[in-house]
Coordinates of C-alpha atoms and ligand atoms in Angstrom, one line a residue:
M1 CA 26.4 -23.5 -0.6
K2 CA 27.1 -22.1 2.7
K3 CA 29.9 -19.5 0.9
V4 CA 27.1 -19.1 -1.7
M5 CA 24.7 -18.3 0.9
Q6 CA 27.2 -16.0 2.7
M7 CA 28.2 -14.4 -0.8
F8 CA 24.0 -13.8 -1.6
T9 CA 23.8 -11.9 2.0
V10 CA 26.8 -9.7 1.4
I11 CA 25.3 -8.7 -2.2
I12 CA 21.9 -7.7 -0.3
I13 CA 23.7 -5.7 2.3
L14 CA 25.5 -3.9 -0.2
A15 CA 22.5 -3.0 -2.4
L16 CA 20.0 -2.2 0.5
G17 CA 23.2 0.2 1.7
L18 CA 23.5 1.5 -2.0
M19 CA 19.7 2.2 -1.9
Y20 CA 19.8 3.8 1.4
L21 CA 22.3 6.2 0.3
T22 CA 20.7 7.0 -2.9
F23 CA 17.5 7.8 -0.7
V24 CA 19.8 10.1 1.5
L25 CA 21.2 12.0 -1.2
N26 CA 18.3 12.6 -3.4
S27 CA 16.0 13.8 -0.3
Q28 CA 19.1 16.0 0.4
Q29 CA 19.3 17.5 -2.8
G30 CA 15.1 17.9 -3.1
Y31 CA 15.2 19.8 0.4
S32 CA 18.5 22.3 -0.7
S33 CA 16.8 22.8 -4.5
R34 CA 13.4 23.6 -2.7
N35 CA 15.8 26.1 -0.5
T36 CA 18.0 27.5 -3.0
L37 CA 17.0 29.5 -5.9
S38 CA 19.7 30.2 -8.5
V39 CA 19.4 33.4 -10.2
Y40 CA 21.2 34.8 -13.3
N41 CA 20.9 38.5 -14.2
W42 CA 22.9 41.3 -16.2
G43 CA 25.6 43.0 -13.6
D44 CA 24.0 45.7 -11.5
Y45 CA 20.6 44.8 -12.2
I46 CA 19.0 44.3 -8.9
D47 CA 18.7 45.9 -5.6
P48 CA 20.4 43.6 -3.1
D49 CA 18.2 44.4 -0.2
L50 CA 15.2 43.0 -2.4
I51 CA 17.3 39.6 -2.3
T52 CA 17.4 39.5 1.6
K53 CA 13.8 40.5 1.8
F54 CA 12.7 37.4 -0.6
E55 CA 15.1 35.4 1.4
K56 CA 13.2 36.5 4.6
E57 CA 9.9 36.2 3.3
T58 CA 10.0 32.7 2.3
G59 CA 13.2 31.1 3.3
I60 CA 14.8 30.5 0.3
K61 CA 18.1 31.3 -0.1
I62 CA 19.2 33.1 -3.6
I63 CA 22.6 32.0 -5.1
Y64 CA 23.3 35.0 -7.8
Q65 CA 25.3 35.1 -10.3
T66 CA 25.7 37.7 -13.5
F67 CA 26.6 37.9 -16.9
D68 CA 27.4 40.7 -18.8
S69 CA 26.0 40.2 -22.5
N70 CA 23.0 38.4 -23.7
E71 CA 25.5 35.9 -26.0
A72 CA 27.6 34.9 -22.6
M73 CA 24.6 34.0 -21.1
L74 CA 23.1 32.0 -23.8
T75 CA 26.4 30.2 -24.3
K76 CA 26.2 28.9 -20.3
I77 CA 22.6 28.0 -20.2
A78 CA 22.9 26.3 -23.6
H79 CA 26.1 24.3 -22.2
G80 CA 24.3 22.9 -19.3
G81 CA 26.9 22.7 -17.0
T82 CA 25.4 25.0 -14.4
T83 CA 21.7 24.9 -13.6
F84 CA 19.7 28.2 -13.0
D85 CA 16.2 28.6 -11.7
I86 CA 16.1 32.3 -12.8
A87 CA 17.5 34.2 -16.0
I88 CA 16.7 37.9 -16.9
P89 CA 17.8 37.8 -20.8
S90 CA 16.6 40.4 -23.7
D91 CA 13.7 39.9 -26.2
Y92 CA 15.6 38.5 -28.8
A93 CA 17.6 36.0 -26.5
I94 CA 14.4 34.8 -25.0
N95 CA 12.9 34.0 -28.8
K96 CA 16.2 32.2 -29.0
M97 CA 16.4 30.3 -26.2
K98 CA 12.5 29.0 -26.6
E99 CA 13.3 28.4 -29.8
Q100 CA 16.0 25.9 -28.6
G101 CA 13.8 24.3 -25.8
L102 CA 15.7 26.2 -23.1
L103 CA 12.9 27.3 -21.3
I104 CA 9.8 26.3 -19.1
P105 CA 6.5 27.9 -19.9
L106 CA 5.3 30.2 -16.7
D107 CA 2.2 29.5 -15.0
H108 CA 0.6 32.6 -14.9
S109 CA -1.9 31.6 -11.9
K110 CA 1.3 31.7 -9.5
I111 CA 2.0 35.0 -10.9
P112 CA -0.8 36.6 -9.9
N113 CA 1.3 40.3 -10.3
L114 CA 1.4 40.3 -13.8
K115 CA -1.5 42.2 -13.6
Y116 CA 0.2 45.1 -12.8
I117 CA 2.1 45.2 -16.0
D118 CA 1.0 47.8 -18.8
P119 CA -0.2 45.8 -21.3
R120 CA 2.1 47.7 -23.8
F121 CA 4.6 45.5 -22.3
L122 CA 2.8 42.1 -22.6
D123 CA 2.2 39.8 -25.5
L124 CA 5.5 41.3 -27.5
P125 CA 6.6 39.4 -30.6
F126 CA 9.3 37.4 -29.1
D127 CA 7.4 36.1 -26.4
E128 CA 3.6 36.1 -27.3
N129 CA 1.1 35.8 -24.3
N130 CA 4.3 36.0 -22.5
E131 CA 4.0 32.3 -22.5
Y132 CA 7.9 32.0 -21.3
S133 CA 8.7 35.7 -20.0
A134 CA 7.6 38.1 -17.5
P135 CA 8.6 42.0 -18.0
Y136 CA 11.4 43.2 -15.7
F137 CA 12.9 46.5 -17.1
W138 CA 12.8 48.1 -20.6
G139 CA 14.5 50.8 -22.6
T140 CA 16.2 52.3 -25.5
L141 CA 19.7 52.7 -26.8
G142 CA 20.9 56.3 -27.1
I143 CA 23.8 59.0 -27.0
I144 CA 25.0 60.2 -23.4
Y145 CA 27.2 63.2 -23.6
N146 CA 28.5 65.8 -21.6
P147 CA 27.3 69.3 -23.0
E148 CA 30.0 71.4 -20.8
V149 CA 32.6 69.5 -22.6
L150 CA 31.5 69.1 -25.9
E151 CA 30.2 72.4 -26.3
D152 CA 28.5 73.4 -29.6
M153 CA 27.9 69.9 -30.3
E154 CA 24.4 68.4 -31.0
F155 CA 23.6 64.7 -31.6
K156 CA 20.6 64.5 -34.2
S157 CA 22.1 61.6 -36.1
W158 CA 24.3 58.7 -35.3
N159 CA 26.6 60.1 -38.0
D160 CA 27.5 63.2 -35.7
L161 CA 29.5 60.3 -33.7
W162 CA 32.1 60.5 -36.3
D163 CA 32.7 64.2 -35.8
E164 CA 36.6 64.8 -35.8
R165 CA 36.3 66.9 -32.6
L166 CA 35.4 63.4 -30.8
R167 CA 38.7 61.9 -31.5
N168 CA 39.3 59.7 -28.5
E169 CA 35.9 60.0 -26.4
I170 CA 33.7 57.9 -27.4
L171 CA 32.5 54.8 -25.0
L172 CA 30.9 52.0 -26.8
Y173 CA 29.8 48.7 -25.0
D174 CA 30.9 45.4 -25.6
S175 CA 28.0 44.2 -27.3
A176 CA 27.5 43.0 -31.0
R177 CA 24.0 43.7 -31.7
E178 CA 24.6 47.3 -30.0
V179 CA 27.7 48.4 -32.0
I180 CA 27.0 46.7 -35.4
G181 CA 23.0 48.0 -35.1
M182 CA 24.2 51.7 -34.5
G183 CA 26.3 51.1 -37.3
L184 CA 23.2 50.0 -39.4
N185 CA 21.1 52.8 -37.9
S186 CA 23.7 55.4 -38.8
L187 CA 23.2 54.0 -42.6
S188 CA 19.1 54.2 -42.0
Y189 CA 19.3 50.6 -42.5
S190 CA 17.6 47.9 -40.1
L191 CA 19.2 46.9 -37.0
N192 CA 17.8 43.2 -38.2
E193 CA 19.6 43.5 -41.5
T194 CA 20.3 40.4 -43.1
D195 CA 21.6 41.7 -46.6
T196 CA 25.3 41.1 -46.1
D197 CA 26.7 43.8 -48.7
R198 CA 24.8 45.9 -46.2
L199 CA 26.5 44.4 -43.1
L200 CA 30.0 44.6 -44.8
E201 CA 29.1 48.6 -45.3
A202 CA 28.2 49.2 -41.8
K203 CA 31.3 47.3 -40.4
R204 CA 33.6 49.1 -43.0
K205 CA 31.9 52.6 -41.5
L206 CA 32.4 51.6 -38.4
D207 CA 36.2 51.2 -38.9
T208 CA 35.7 54.7 -39.9
L209 CA 34.8 55.6 -35.9
T210 CA 38.2 54.0 -34.8
P211 CA 39.8 57.1 -34.1
N212 CA 37.0 58.6 -31.9
I213 CA 36.5 55.4 -29.8
K214 CA 38.1 55.9 -26.2
A215 CA 37.5 52.3 -25.0
I216 CA 34.8 49.2 -25.2
V217 CA 33.3 48.9 -22.0
G218 CA 30.8 46.8 -20.0
D219 CA 29.4 48.3 -16.5
E220 CA 32.5 50.8 -16.1
V221 CA 30.5 52.8 -18.5
K222 CA 28.8 54.4 -15.7
M223 CA 31.5 55.2 -13.5
L224 CA 34.0 56.7 -16.4
L225 CA 30.8 59.0 -17.6
A226 CA 29.6 60.2 -14.1
N227 CA 33.3 61.0 -13.2
E228 CA 33.5 62.8 -16.8
E229 CA 36.7 60.6 -17.1
A230 CA 34.8 60.4 -20.9
A231 CA 32.6 62.8 -21.8
I232 CA 30.2 60.9 -24.8
G233 CA 28.9 57.2 -24.8
V234 CA 26.2 55.2 -26.7
V235 CA 24.4 53.7 -23.7
W236 CA 21.3 51.9 -22.5
S237 CA 18.6 54.3 -21.2
G238 CA 18.7 52.8 -17.7
D239 CA 22.6 53.2 -17.5
A240 CA 22.1 56.7 -18.7
S241 CA 19.3 57.8 -16.4
E242 CA 21.6 56.1 -13.3
I243 CA 24.5 58.3 -14.5
I244 CA 22.5 61.5 -14.9
G245 CA 21.5 60.6 -11.1
E246 CA 25.0 61.1 -10.3
N247 CA 26.0 63.7 -12.5
D248 CA 23.2 66.1 -14.1
K249 CA 25.3 68.0 -16.2
L250 CA 25.2 65.1 -18.7
D251 CA 22.0 64.7 -21.4
Y252 CA 20.5 61.7 -23.3
V253 CA 19.0 61.9 -26.7
I254 CA 17.8 59.5 -29.2
P255 CA 19.4 60.6 -32.8
D256 CA 16.9 61.0 -35.4
E257 CA 17.3 57.7 -37.5
G258 CA 15.8 56.1 -34.7
T259 CA 17.2 53.1 -32.4
N260 CA 16.5 50.0 -30.4
V261 CA 13.7 49.6 -28.2
W262 CA 14.8 46.2 -25.8
F263 CA 12.8 44.5 -23.1
D264 CA 14.6 42.3 -20.5
N265 CA 11.7 39.8 -19.1
I266 CA 12.5 37.0 -16.1
V267 CA 12.0 33.4 -17.4
I268 CA 12.7 30.0 -15.9
P269 CA 15.6 28.3 -17.8
A270 CA 14.6 24.1 -18.7
S271 CA 17.2 23.1 -16.3
A272 CA 15.6 24.9 -13.1
K273 CA 15.3 22.6 -10.1
N274 CA 13.2 25.1 -8.0
V275 CA 10.3 25.9 -10.3
E276 CA 7.9 26.9 -7.6
G277 CA 10.4 29.2 -5.9
A278 CA 11.1 30.7 -9.3
H279 CA 7.2 31.5 -9.8
L280 CA 7.5 32.8 -5.9
F281 CA 10.5 35.1 -7.3
I282 CA 8.7 36.5 -10.3
N283 CA 5.7 37.1 -8.6
F284 CA 7.6 39.3 -5.8
M285 CA 9.8 40.8 -8.1
L286 CA 6.4 42.1 -9.9
D287 CA 5.2 43.5 -6.6
P288 CA 4.5 46.9 -7.5
E289 CA 6.4 48.4 -4.3
N290 CA 9.1 45.6 -4.6
A291 CA 9.4 46.7 -8.4
A292 CA 9.3 50.8 -7.4
Q293 CA 11.9 50.1 -5.0
N294 CA 14.1 48.0 -7.7
T295 CA 13.4 51.0 -10.2
E296 CA 14.8 53.4 -7.6
Y297 CA 18.0 51.4 -7.3
V298 CA 18.9 50.1 -10.4
G299 CA 17.9 53.3 -12.2
Y300 CA 16.1 51.7 -15.4
S301 CA 12.4 51.9 -16.4
T302 CA 10.0 49.9 -15.0
P303 CA 6.9 48.1 -17.0
N304 CA 5.1 47.8 -13.9
M305 CA 1.8 50.4 -13.9
K306 CA 0.9 50.1 -10.3
A307 CA 4.7 50.8 -9.0
L308 CA 4.9 53.9 -11.1
A309 CA 2.3 55.2 -8.3
Y310 CA 5.2 54.8 -5.8
L311 CA 8.0 56.4 -7.6
P312 CA 8.5 60.2 -8.0
E313 CA 7.5 62.2 -10.8
E314 CA 10.9 63.6 -11.7
I315 CA 11.6 60.0 -12.6
T316 CA 8.3 58.8 -14.1
G317 CA 7.7 62.2 -16.0
D318 CA 11.2 62.0 -17.6
V319 CA 10.4 61.4 -21.3
R320 CA 13.8 60.6 -22.3
F321 CA 13.7 57.9 -19.8
Y322 CA 9.7 57.0 -20.1
P323 CA 9.0 57.9 -23.7
G324 CA 5.4 57.3 -24.9
R325 CA 4.5 54.5 -27.2
D326 CA 4.2 56.9 -30.1
I327 CA 7.9 57.4 -29.6
T328 CA 9.0 54.0 -29.1
D329 CA 6.5 52.4 -31.8
K330 CA 9.0 54.1 -34.2
F331 CA 12.0 52.2 -33.0
E332 CA 12.9 48.7 -33.6
L333 CA 13.4 45.6 -32.0
Y334 CA 16.0 43.4 -32.4
E335 CA 15.1 40.0 -33.9
N336 CA 16.4 36.7 -33.2
L337 CA 18.4 36.4 -36.5
G338 CA 19.1 32.7 -36.4
K339 CA 22.5 31.1 -35.8
K340 CA 24.0 31.6 -39.0
M341 CA 23.2 35.4 -39.1
T342 CA 24.2 35.8 -35.6
A343 CA 27.2 34.2 -35.9
Y344 CA 27.8 36.6 -39.1
Y345 CA 27.1 39.6 -36.4
N346 CA 29.7 38.4 -34.0
E347 CA 32.5 38.1 -36.5
L348 CA 31.8 41.3 -38.2
F349 CA 32.1 42.9 -34.4
L350 CA 35.3 40.5 -33.6
E351 CA 36.9 41.9 -36.9
F352 CA 35.9 45.4 -35.9
K353 CA 36.9 45.0 -32.3
M354 CA 40.7 43.7 -33.7
H355 CA 40.8 46.7 -36.6
R356 CA 41.1 49.1 -33.5
K357 CA 44.2 47.2 -32.3
Ligands
SPD401 N1 23.4 46.6 -16.1 C1 22.3 45.9 -16.8 C2 22.3 45.9 -17.9 C3 21.2 45.5 -18.7 C4 20.9 45.7 -19.9 N2 19.9 45.6 -20.8 C5 19.5 45.8 -22.1 C6 19.7 44.9 -23.0 C7 19.8 45.7 -24.4 N3 19.7 44.5 -25.2

């Protein structure tokens, strides 16, 4: 009987010890998750001074990671191995995340700075009523080129990229939607084409562009063009604005067939541990002075109306990077094409890249 009592006491002590340990670990995790914010953003897409400013103002430490495509971001978030409190995907990817239950609805009462966003950038089809996302930057996809090197050449049509004089000159992003989209645009098809015959036609046409392609790249596109190591590229307007800021010999144009207008918005992934801090961060980035500072640093176009007042006219008055609604209404947004069609776009893009080798 005595032995049984002793064993019972040991078990009780062990159980209490385990409970205490669990309590300590949980409270430590709670403490650390309240005091850190894990942010997942595109590369080169925030002024680091704003990270420091946010940390000083809130006492929350930012853990920062970057991605280079919506697809890479989606895979990482969907797999769930790493948790993020903030992510900054584009339009169609936001719609996909929403559909897959990967996002937390925003509490608008905690983001009063939403009032500074131009209504033109609110309530867009990929996220009605901005239930899950707040506007960060926006832009277009077009052609940047060096008119001094490519003398007598004009880029009025996407088809001009197939000109024999551009042998081994063009830089493209390593991104399926952008490259397949450009092929579709050159045939005057929709950027959201789902007809497989048309998609195959676009891919075959892109294969014939191979001799003109210098490289398929990421953020290094900016360095290559600004340093005149390449004379032409198909780039997002924000990258073009940054490159032209470094080297004003270059120009940015959108061909007559039209292009993609895109929106990168801030979201809170469903796995977020610091939802309160995430709202603080969103509101901080939407503060007009912070948004203006970020715009000057990153070079992309801000959707924040009030931030425009803090920016020089040479930035906000440049219609290449701040085209009016009359222009962008003619452009197309990428839609969420669903799992099967997305896989087909990715497959075509992979085949196109293999064709180059
Ligand atoms: N280096 C920052 C890149 C941001 C690009 N966002 C544009 C996405 C278009 N789908």
